[in-house]
């Protein structure tokens, strides 16, 4: 079985219409249900164009099952327009408003939280890309928005074995107490420092599996960003290694993503 719907390649775009990395370059097999693409840090003004471009690509490559798109959740009018336009769109399967570089307190903002709650009302999950020190804020957000499914990207970006690692472990377990939060097993390769051993990275993935349980973890590749530090096959093998003691590989690589992102059956029109 190849990586399934939770294999999350990033379609990195330049400023302008041409992609810097194209979906055709994706090295992994599409898997049983294909892949979901996550927004790629485009300008907010390009968010609609990013959805349209990927929708066109999906018509040529049906293994692109959907996009976790950008929405300005801190702007009520923009958030409302997004939900009105895409709440019933089978190709838009979630939202990521990248908050990893926002100032402390951003996740506690009343207006932003209202935008996150709006996603829950529309049945759209919120992908949370945060850094490890932001995990306590994300825990408070999860408590304040219990009807919104939150997917923690990249395990919260710890540095395995590095500074702040023990605090990350404690904060991750506190976050996992909220049943509306899932964890994406991705993105660690670019967070490691020189000399970090493979075993430390495997241990970090196992920590997330222990905290959330395999029923609330999803595989993610973080391609092509991950190629700054590793390759697709190596990361895939590492996650399989971390899962060696669990009998839920299919859940992590397939079922959890299908459920979380509400993917239609294979062969059903989604574009």
mmCIF file of C-alpha atoms in Angstrom:
data_model
loop_
_atom_site.group_PDB
_atom_site.id
_atom_site.type_symbol
_atom_site.label_atom_id
_atom_site.label_comp_id
_atom_site.label_asym_id
_atom_site.label_seq_id
_atom_site.Cartn_x
_atom_site.Cartn_y
_atom_site.Cartn_z
ATOM 1 C CA UNK A 1 0.000 0.000 0.000
ATOM 2 C CA UNK A 2 1.381 3.372 -0.969
ATOM 3 C CA UNK A 3 0.909 6.586 0.970
ATOM 4 C CA UNK A 4 -2.738 7.450 0.811
ATOM 5 C CA UNK A 5 -4.870 10.519 1.272
ATOM 6 C CA UNK A 6 -2.846 11.887 4.151
ATOM 7 C CA UNK A 7 0.304 12.254 2.070
ATOM 8 C CA UNK A 8 0.323 16.017 1.869
ATOM 9 C CA UNK A 9 2.617 17.486 -0.770
ATOM 10 C CA UNK A 10 2.952 21.239 -0.873
ATOM 11 C CA UNK A 11 2.620 22.897 -4.278
ATOM 12 C CA UNK A 12 5.118 25.694 -3.786
ATOM 13 C CA UNK A 13 4.371 28.743 -5.958
ATOM 14 C CA UNK A 14 6.428 31.726 -7.009
ATOM 15 C CA UNK A 15 4.879 35.163 -7.068
ATOM 16 C CA UNK A 16 2.951 35.000 -10.307
ATOM 17 C CA UNK A 17 1.177 32.311 -12.275
ATOM 18 C CA UNK A 18 3.963 29.761 -12.718
ATOM 19 C CA UNK A 19 4.588 27.150 -9.994
ATOM 20 C CA UNK A 20 8.153 26.744 -8.750
ATOM 21 C CA UNK A 21 7.399 23.073 -8.061
ATOM 22 C CA UNK A 22 4.738 21.280 -10.076
ATOM 23 C CA UNK A 23 2.482 18.421 -8.934
ATOM 24 C CA UNK A 24 3.915 16.361 -11.780
ATOM 25 C CA UNK A 25 7.232 16.416 -9.878
ATOM 26 C CA UNK A 26 5.746 14.653 -6.836
ATOM 27 C CA UNK A 27 7.961 11.580 -6.296
ATOM 28 C CA UNK A 28 5.613 9.394 -4.301
ATOM 29 C CA UNK A 29 3.036 7.001 -5.704
ATOM 30 C CA UNK A 30 -0.460 8.489 -5.468
ATOM 31 C CA UNK A 31 -1.552 5.710 -3.130
ATOM 32 C CA UNK A 32 -4.995 4.271 -2.667
ATOM 33 C CA UNK A 33 -6.829 7.578 -2.482
ATOM 34 C CA UNK A 34 -4.231 10.000 -3.820
ATOM 35 C CA UNK A 35 -2.958 13.121 -2.086
ATOM 36 C CA UNK A 36 -4.173 16.332 -0.523
ATOM 37 C CA UNK A 37 -2.306 19.540 -1.302
ATOM 38 C CA UNK A 38 -1.778 22.176 1.387
ATOM 39 C CA UNK A 39 -1.654 25.907 0.679
ATOM 40 C CA UNK A 40 1.857 27.054 -0.086
ATOM 41 C CA UNK A 41 2.379 30.402 1.556
ATOM 42 C CA UNK A 42 1.115 32.455 -1.359
ATOM 43 C CA UNK A 43 -0.005 36.041 -0.751
ATOM 44 C CA UNK A 44 -3.577 36.305 0.556
ATOM 45 C CA UNK A 45 -4.532 37.948 -2.733
ATOM 46 C CA UNK A 46 -3.449 34.800 -4.602
ATOM 47 C CA UNK A 47 -5.448 32.355 -2.453
ATOM 48 C CA UNK A 48 -8.365 32.059 -4.876
ATOM 49 C CA UNK A 49 -5.983 31.662 -7.817
ATOM 50 C CA UNK A 50 -4.159 28.880 -5.957
ATOM 51 C CA UNK A 51 -7.411 26.942 -5.554
ATOM 52 C CA UNK A 52 -8.323 27.461 -9.219
ATOM 53 C CA UNK A 53 -4.884 26.406 -10.455
ATOM 54 C CA UNK A 54 -4.886 23.228 -8.386
ATOM 55 C CA UNK A 55 -8.435 22.422 -9.431
ATOM 56 C CA UNK A 56 -7.276 22.543 -13.052
ATOM 57 C CA UNK A 57 -4.324 20.286 -12.211
ATOM 58 C CA UNK A 58 -6.663 17.831 -10.474
ATOM 59 C CA UNK A 59 -8.714 17.460 -13.644
ATOM 60 C CA UNK A 60 -5.562 16.193 -15.345
ATOM 61 C CA UNK A 61 -4.305 14.294 -12.290
ATOM 62 C CA UNK A 62 -7.284 12.796 -10.426
ATOM 63 C CA UNK A 63 -4.998 11.609 -7.627
ATOM 64 C CA UNK A 64 -4.999 15.229 -6.399
ATOM 65 C CA UNK A 65 -8.028 14.825 -4.152
ATOM 66 C CA UNK A 66 -8.302 18.307 -2.693
ATOM 67 C CA UNK A 67 -6.657 21.343 -1.147
ATOM 68 C CA UNK A 68 -6.330 22.650 2.372
ATOM 69 C CA UNK A 69 -6.644 26.271 1.312
ATOM 70 C CA UNK A 70 -5.771 29.626 2.835
ATOM 71 C CA UNK A 71 -8.447 31.840 4.352
ATOM 72 C CA UNK A 72 -8.051 35.080 6.307
ATOM 73 C CA UNK A 73 -9.791 33.855 9.430
ATOM 74 C CA UNK A 74 -8.957 37.041 11.341
ATOM 75 C CA UNK A 75 -11.039 39.085 8.859
ATOM 76 C CA UNK A 76 -14.727 38.348 9.455
ATOM 77 C CA UNK A 77 -15.958 39.418 6.024
ATOM 78 C CA UNK A 78 -13.247 37.443 4.215
ATOM 79 C CA UNK A 79 -13.819 34.368 6.380
ATOM 80 C CA UNK A 80 -17.552 34.563 5.738
ATOM 81 C CA UNK A 81 -17.062 34.845 1.978
ATOM 82 C CA UNK A 82 -14.687 31.874 1.998
ATOM 83 C CA UNK A 83 -17.107 29.632 3.869
ATOM 84 C CA UNK A 84 -20.028 30.752 1.711
ATOM 85 C CA UNK A 85 -18.049 29.991 -1.432
ATOM 86 C CA UNK A 86 -16.299 26.787 -0.392
ATOM 87 C CA UNK A 87 -18.218 25.275 2.504
ATOM 88 C CA UNK A 88 -19.868 22.836 0.116
ATOM 89 C CA UNK A 89 -16.960 22.553 -2.324
ATOM 90 C CA UNK A 90 -15.723 18.935 -2.345
ATOM 91 C CA UNK A 91 -12.301 20.035 -3.611
ATOM 92 C CA UNK A 92 -11.648 22.426 -0.700
ATOM 93 C CA UNK A 93 -11.278 19.994 2.187
ATOM 94 C CA UNK A 94 -9.894 22.281 4.889
ATOM 95 C CA UNK A 95 -8.283 25.604 5.756
ATOM 96 C CA UNK A 96 -4.806 26.540 6.852
ATOM 97 C CA UNK A 97 -4.162 30.071 8.041
ATOM 98 C CA UNK A 98 -0.434 29.724 8.777
ATOM 99 C CA UNK A 99 0.151 31.275 12.197
ATOM 100 C CA UNK A 100 3.675 30.102 13.013
ATOM 101 C CA UNK A 101 5.147 33.599 12.682
ATOM 102 C CA UNK A 102 2.353 35.529 14.365
ATOM 103 C CA UNK A 103 2.907 37.422 17.616
ATOM 104 C CA UNK A 104 2.074 35.818 20.965
ATOM 105 C CA UNK A 105 -1.642 36.048 21.662
ATOM 106 C CA UNK A 106 -2.769 35.783 18.027
ATOM 107 C CA UNK A 107 -4.536 32.451 18.593
ATOM 108 C CA UNK A 108 -6.422 33.979 21.498
ATOM 109 C CA UNK A 109 -7.801 36.861 19.471
ATOM 110 C CA UNK A 110 -11.580 36.951 19.700
ATOM 111 C CA UNK A 111 -12.111 37.646 16.002
ATOM 112 C CA UNK A 112 -9.693 34.935 14.900
ATOM 113 C CA UNK A 113 -11.395 32.407 17.149
ATOM 114 C CA UNK A 114 -14.740 33.348 15.615
ATOM 115 C CA UNK A 115 -13.252 32.515 12.207
ATOM 116 C CA UNK A 116 -12.067 29.121 13.465
ATOM 117 C CA UNK A 117 -15.531 28.410 14.888
ATOM 118 C CA UNK A 118 -17.031 29.331 11.524
ATOM 119 C CA UNK A 119 -15.009 26.541 9.929
ATOM 120 C CA UNK A 120 -16.452 24.047 12.386
ATOM 121 C CA UNK A 121 -19.976 25.165 11.567
ATOM 122 C CA UNK A 122 -19.207 24.525 7.881
ATOM 123 C CA UNK A 123 -17.614 21.137 8.564
ATOM 124 C CA UNK A 124 -14.160 22.310 7.502
ATOM 125 C CA UNK A 125 -11.107 21.314 9.569
ATOM 126 C CA UNK A 126 -8.467 23.874 10.528
ATOM 127 C CA UNK A 127 -4.835 22.956 9.844
ATOM 128 C CA UNK A 128 -2.712 24.651 12.513
ATOM 129 C CA UNK A 129 0.867 25.337 11.512
ATOM 130 C CA UNK A 130 2.483 26.539 14.738
ATOM 131 C CA UNK A 131 5.876 26.388 16.395
ATOM 132 C CA UNK A 132 6.439 24.458 19.616
ATOM 133 C CA UNK A 133 6.176 27.514 21.954
ATOM 134 C CA UNK A 134 2.687 28.189 20.541
ATOM 135 C CA UNK A 135 1.248 24.838 21.640
ATOM 136 C CA UNK A 136 -0.271 26.219 24.880
ATOM 137 C CA UNK A 137 -2.112 28.865 22.840
ATOM 138 C CA UNK A 138 -3.319 26.183 20.434
ATOM 139 C CA UNK A 139 -4.563 24.140 23.403
ATOM 140 C CA UNK A 140 -6.631 27.115 24.532
ATOM 141 C CA UNK A 141 -7.947 27.541 20.977
ATOM 142 C CA UNK A 142 -8.996 23.883 20.867
ATOM 143 C CA UNK A 143 -10.881 24.315 24.132
ATOM 144 C CA UNK A 144 -12.564 27.484 22.868
ATOM 145 C CA UNK A 145 -13.579 25.904 19.532
ATOM 146 C CA UNK A 146 -14.674 22.360 20.460
ATOM 147 C CA UNK A 147 -16.828 21.909 17.342
ATOM 148 C CA UNK A 148 -13.930 22.607 14.979
ATOM 149 C CA UNK A 149 -11.564 19.796 14.041
ATOM 150 C CA UNK A 150 -7.975 21.034 14.370
ATOM 151 C CA UNK A 151 -5.068 19.287 12.637
ATOM 152 C CA UNK A 152 -1.696 20.065 14.203
ATOM 153 C CA UNK A 153 0.809 20.331 11.355
ATOM 154 C CA UNK A 154 4.334 18.945 11.687
ATOM 155 C CA UNK A 155 3.842 17.787 15.306
ATOM 156 C CA UNK A 156 4.101 21.425 16.364
ATOM 157 C CA UNK A 157 7.641 21.765 14.956
ATOM 158 C CA UNK A 158 9.828 20.499 17.794
ATOM 159 C CA UNK A 159 13.580 20.105 17.477
ATOM 160 C CA UNK A 160 14.015 16.412 18.366
ATOM 161 C CA UNK A 161 16.410 16.179 21.282
ATOM 162 C CA UNK A 162 17.142 19.904 21.060
ATOM 163 C CA UNK A 163 16.302 22.958 23.183
ATOM 164 C CA UNK A 164 12.733 22.987 24.429
ATOM 165 C CA UNK A 165 12.129 19.348 23.556
ATOM 166 C CA UNK A 166 10.919 18.301 27.018
ATOM 167 C CA UNK A 167 8.533 21.243 27.144
ATOM 168 C CA UNK A 168 7.223 20.290 23.696
ATOM 169 C CA UNK A 169 6.500 16.760 24.955
ATOM 170 C CA UNK A 170 4.529 18.076 27.933
ATOM 171 C CA UNK A 171 2.618 20.613 25.854
ATOM 172 C CA UNK A 172 1.846 18.047 23.144
ATOM 173 C CA UNK A 173 0.254 15.685 25.657
ATOM 174 C CA UNK A 174 -1.831 18.529 27.095
ATOM 175 C CA UNK A 175 -3.039 19.426 23.602
ATOM 176 C CA UNK A 176 -3.886 15.796 22.875
ATOM 177 C CA UNK A 177 -6.385 15.776 25.753
ATOM 178 C CA UNK A 178 -8.742 17.679 23.462
ATOM 179 C CA UNK A 179 -10.540 15.176 21.275
ATOM 180 C CA UNK A 180 -11.101 17.659 18.442
ATOM 181 C CA UNK A 181 -7.338 17.795 17.706
ATOM 182 C CA UNK A 182 -5.409 15.454 15.422
ATOM 183 C CA UNK A 183 -1.676 15.387 14.705
ATOM 184 C CA UNK A 184 0.000 15.289 11.303
ATOM 185 C CA UNK A 185 3.195 13.231 11.226
ATOM 186 C CA UNK A 186 5.214 15.474 8.965
ATOM 187 C CA UNK A 187 7.724 18.269 8.761
ATOM 188 C CA UNK A 188 10.332 17.164 11.307
ATOM 189 C CA UNK A 189 13.202 16.730 8.863
ATOM 190 C CA UNK A 190 13.599 20.477 8.400
ATOM 191 C CA UNK A 191 13.371 21.124 12.154
ATOM 192 C CA UNK A 192 16.361 18.979 13.103
ATOM 193 C CA UNK A 193 19.756 20.418 13.960
ATOM 194 C CA UNK A 194 23.031 19.088 12.533
ATOM 195 C CA UNK A 195 23.948 15.818 14.187
ATOM 196 C CA UNK A 196 20.400 14.838 15.114
ATOM 197 C CA UNK A 197 20.157 11.072 14.867
ATOM 198 C CA UNK A 198 17.419 9.202 13.055
ATOM 199 C CA UNK A 199 16.442 7.529 16.319
ATOM 200 C CA UNK A 200 15.648 10.914 17.901
ATOM 201 C CA UNK A 201 13.318 11.785 15.037
ATOM 202 C CA UNK A 202 11.644 8.375 15.245
ATOM 203 C CA UNK A 203 11.188 8.895 18.989
ATOM 204 C CA UNK A 204 9.478 12.257 18.346
ATOM 205 C CA UNK A 205 7.024 10.642 15.933
ATOM 206 C CA UNK A 206 6.378 7.891 18.500
ATOM 207 C CA UNK A 207 5.766 10.557 21.141
ATOM 208 C CA UNK A 208 2.988 11.990 18.982
ATOM 209 C CA UNK A 209 1.556 8.525 18.390
ATOM 210 C CA UNK A 210 1.559 7.886 22.138
ATOM 211 C CA UNK A 211 -0.065 11.250 22.885
ATOM 212 C CA UNK A 212 -2.836 11.156 20.283
ATOM 213 C CA UNK A 213 -3.086 7.467 19.505
ATOM 214 C CA UNK A 214 -2.916 6.176 15.935
ATOM 215 C CA UNK A 215 -6.622 6.905 15.518
ATOM 216 C CA UNK A 216 -5.868 10.648 15.625
ATOM 217 C CA UNK A 217 -2.625 10.816 13.635
ATOM 218 C CA UNK A 218 -2.220 11.393 9.896
ATOM 219 C CA UNK A 219 0.786 10.872 7.670
ATOM 220 C CA UNK A 220 2.126 13.918 5.846
ATOM 221 C CA UNK A 221 5.117 14.228 3.542
ATOM 222 C CA UNK A 222 5.665 18.031 3.618
ATOM 223 C CA UNK A 223 6.996 17.667 0.076
ATOM 224 C CA UNK A 224 8.725 19.616 -1.437
ATOM 225 C CA UNK A 225 9.835 21.574 1.648
ATOM 226 C CA UNK A 226 11.160 18.359 3.188
ATOM 227 C CA UNK A 227 13.671 18.003 0.343
ATOM 228 C CA UNK A 228 15.736 20.713 2.041
ATOM 229 C CA UNK A 229 16.714 18.049 4.590
ATOM 230 C CA UNK A 230 15.730 14.588 3.318
ATOM 231 C CA UNK A 231 13.907 12.790 0.517
ATOM 232 C CA UNK A 232 10.385 11.455 0.194
ATOM 233 C CA UNK A 233 11.277 7.780 0.550
ATOM 234 C CA UNK A 234 13.403 8.309 3.676
ATOM 235 C CA UNK A 235 10.637 10.171 5.511
ATOM 236 C CA UNK A 236 8.057 7.575 4.497
ATOM 237 C CA UNK A 237 10.291 4.784 5.806
ATOM 238 C CA UNK A 238 10.882 6.685 9.064
ATOM 239 C CA UNK A 239 7.158 7.012 9.774
ATOM 240 C CA UNK A 240 6.678 3.316 9.026
ATOM 241 C CA UNK A 241 9.477 2.597 11.508
ATOM 242 C CA UNK A 242 7.770 4.682 14.177
ATOM 243 C CA UNK A 243 4.563 2.754 13.548
ATOM 244 C CA UNK A 244 6.224 -0.643 13.893
ATOM 245 C CA UNK A 245 4.642 -1.295 17.293
ATOM 246 C CA UNK A 246 1.167 -0.212 16.190
ATOM 247 C CA UNK A 247 -1.417 -2.216 14.295
ATOM 248 C CA UNK A 248 -3.032 0.868 12.798
ATOM 249 C CA UNK A 249 -0.892 1.683 9.771
ATOM 250 C CA UNK A 250 -3.949 1.871 7.523
ATOM 251 C CA UNK A 251 -5.551 4.415 9.839
ATOM 252 C CA UNK A 252 -2.525 6.716 9.828
ATOM 253 C CA UNK A 253 -1.892 6.454 6.091
ATOM 254 C CA UNK A 254 -5.467 6.314 4.893
ATOM 255 C CA UNK A 255 -8.607 6.183 7.008
ATOM 256 C CA UNK A 256 -7.960 9.146 9.313
ATOM 257 C CA UNK A 257 -7.382 11.525 6.406
ATOM 258 C CA UNK A 258 -10.437 10.272 4.527
ATOM 259 C CA UNK A 259 -12.553 10.885 7.626
ATOM 260 C CA UNK A 260 -11.001 14.206 8.648
ATOM 261 C CA UNK A 261 -11.037 15.798 5.205
ATOM 262 C CA UNK A 262 -14.356 14.180 4.197
ATOM 263 C CA UNK A 263 -12.989 12.720 0.985
ATOM 264 C CA UNK A 264 -15.554 11.287 -1.403
ATOM 265 C CA UNK A 265 -15.199 7.772 -2.722
ATOM 266 C CA UNK A 266 -12.513 7.188 -5.320
ATOM 267 C CA UNK A 267 -13.937 7.811 -8.770
ATOM 268 C CA UNK A 268 -16.442 10.390 -7.513
ATOM 269 C CA UNK A 269 -16.148 13.816 -9.121
ATOM 270 C CA UNK A 270 -14.486 16.245 -6.704
ATOM 271 C CA UNK A 271 -13.389 19.105 -8.981
#
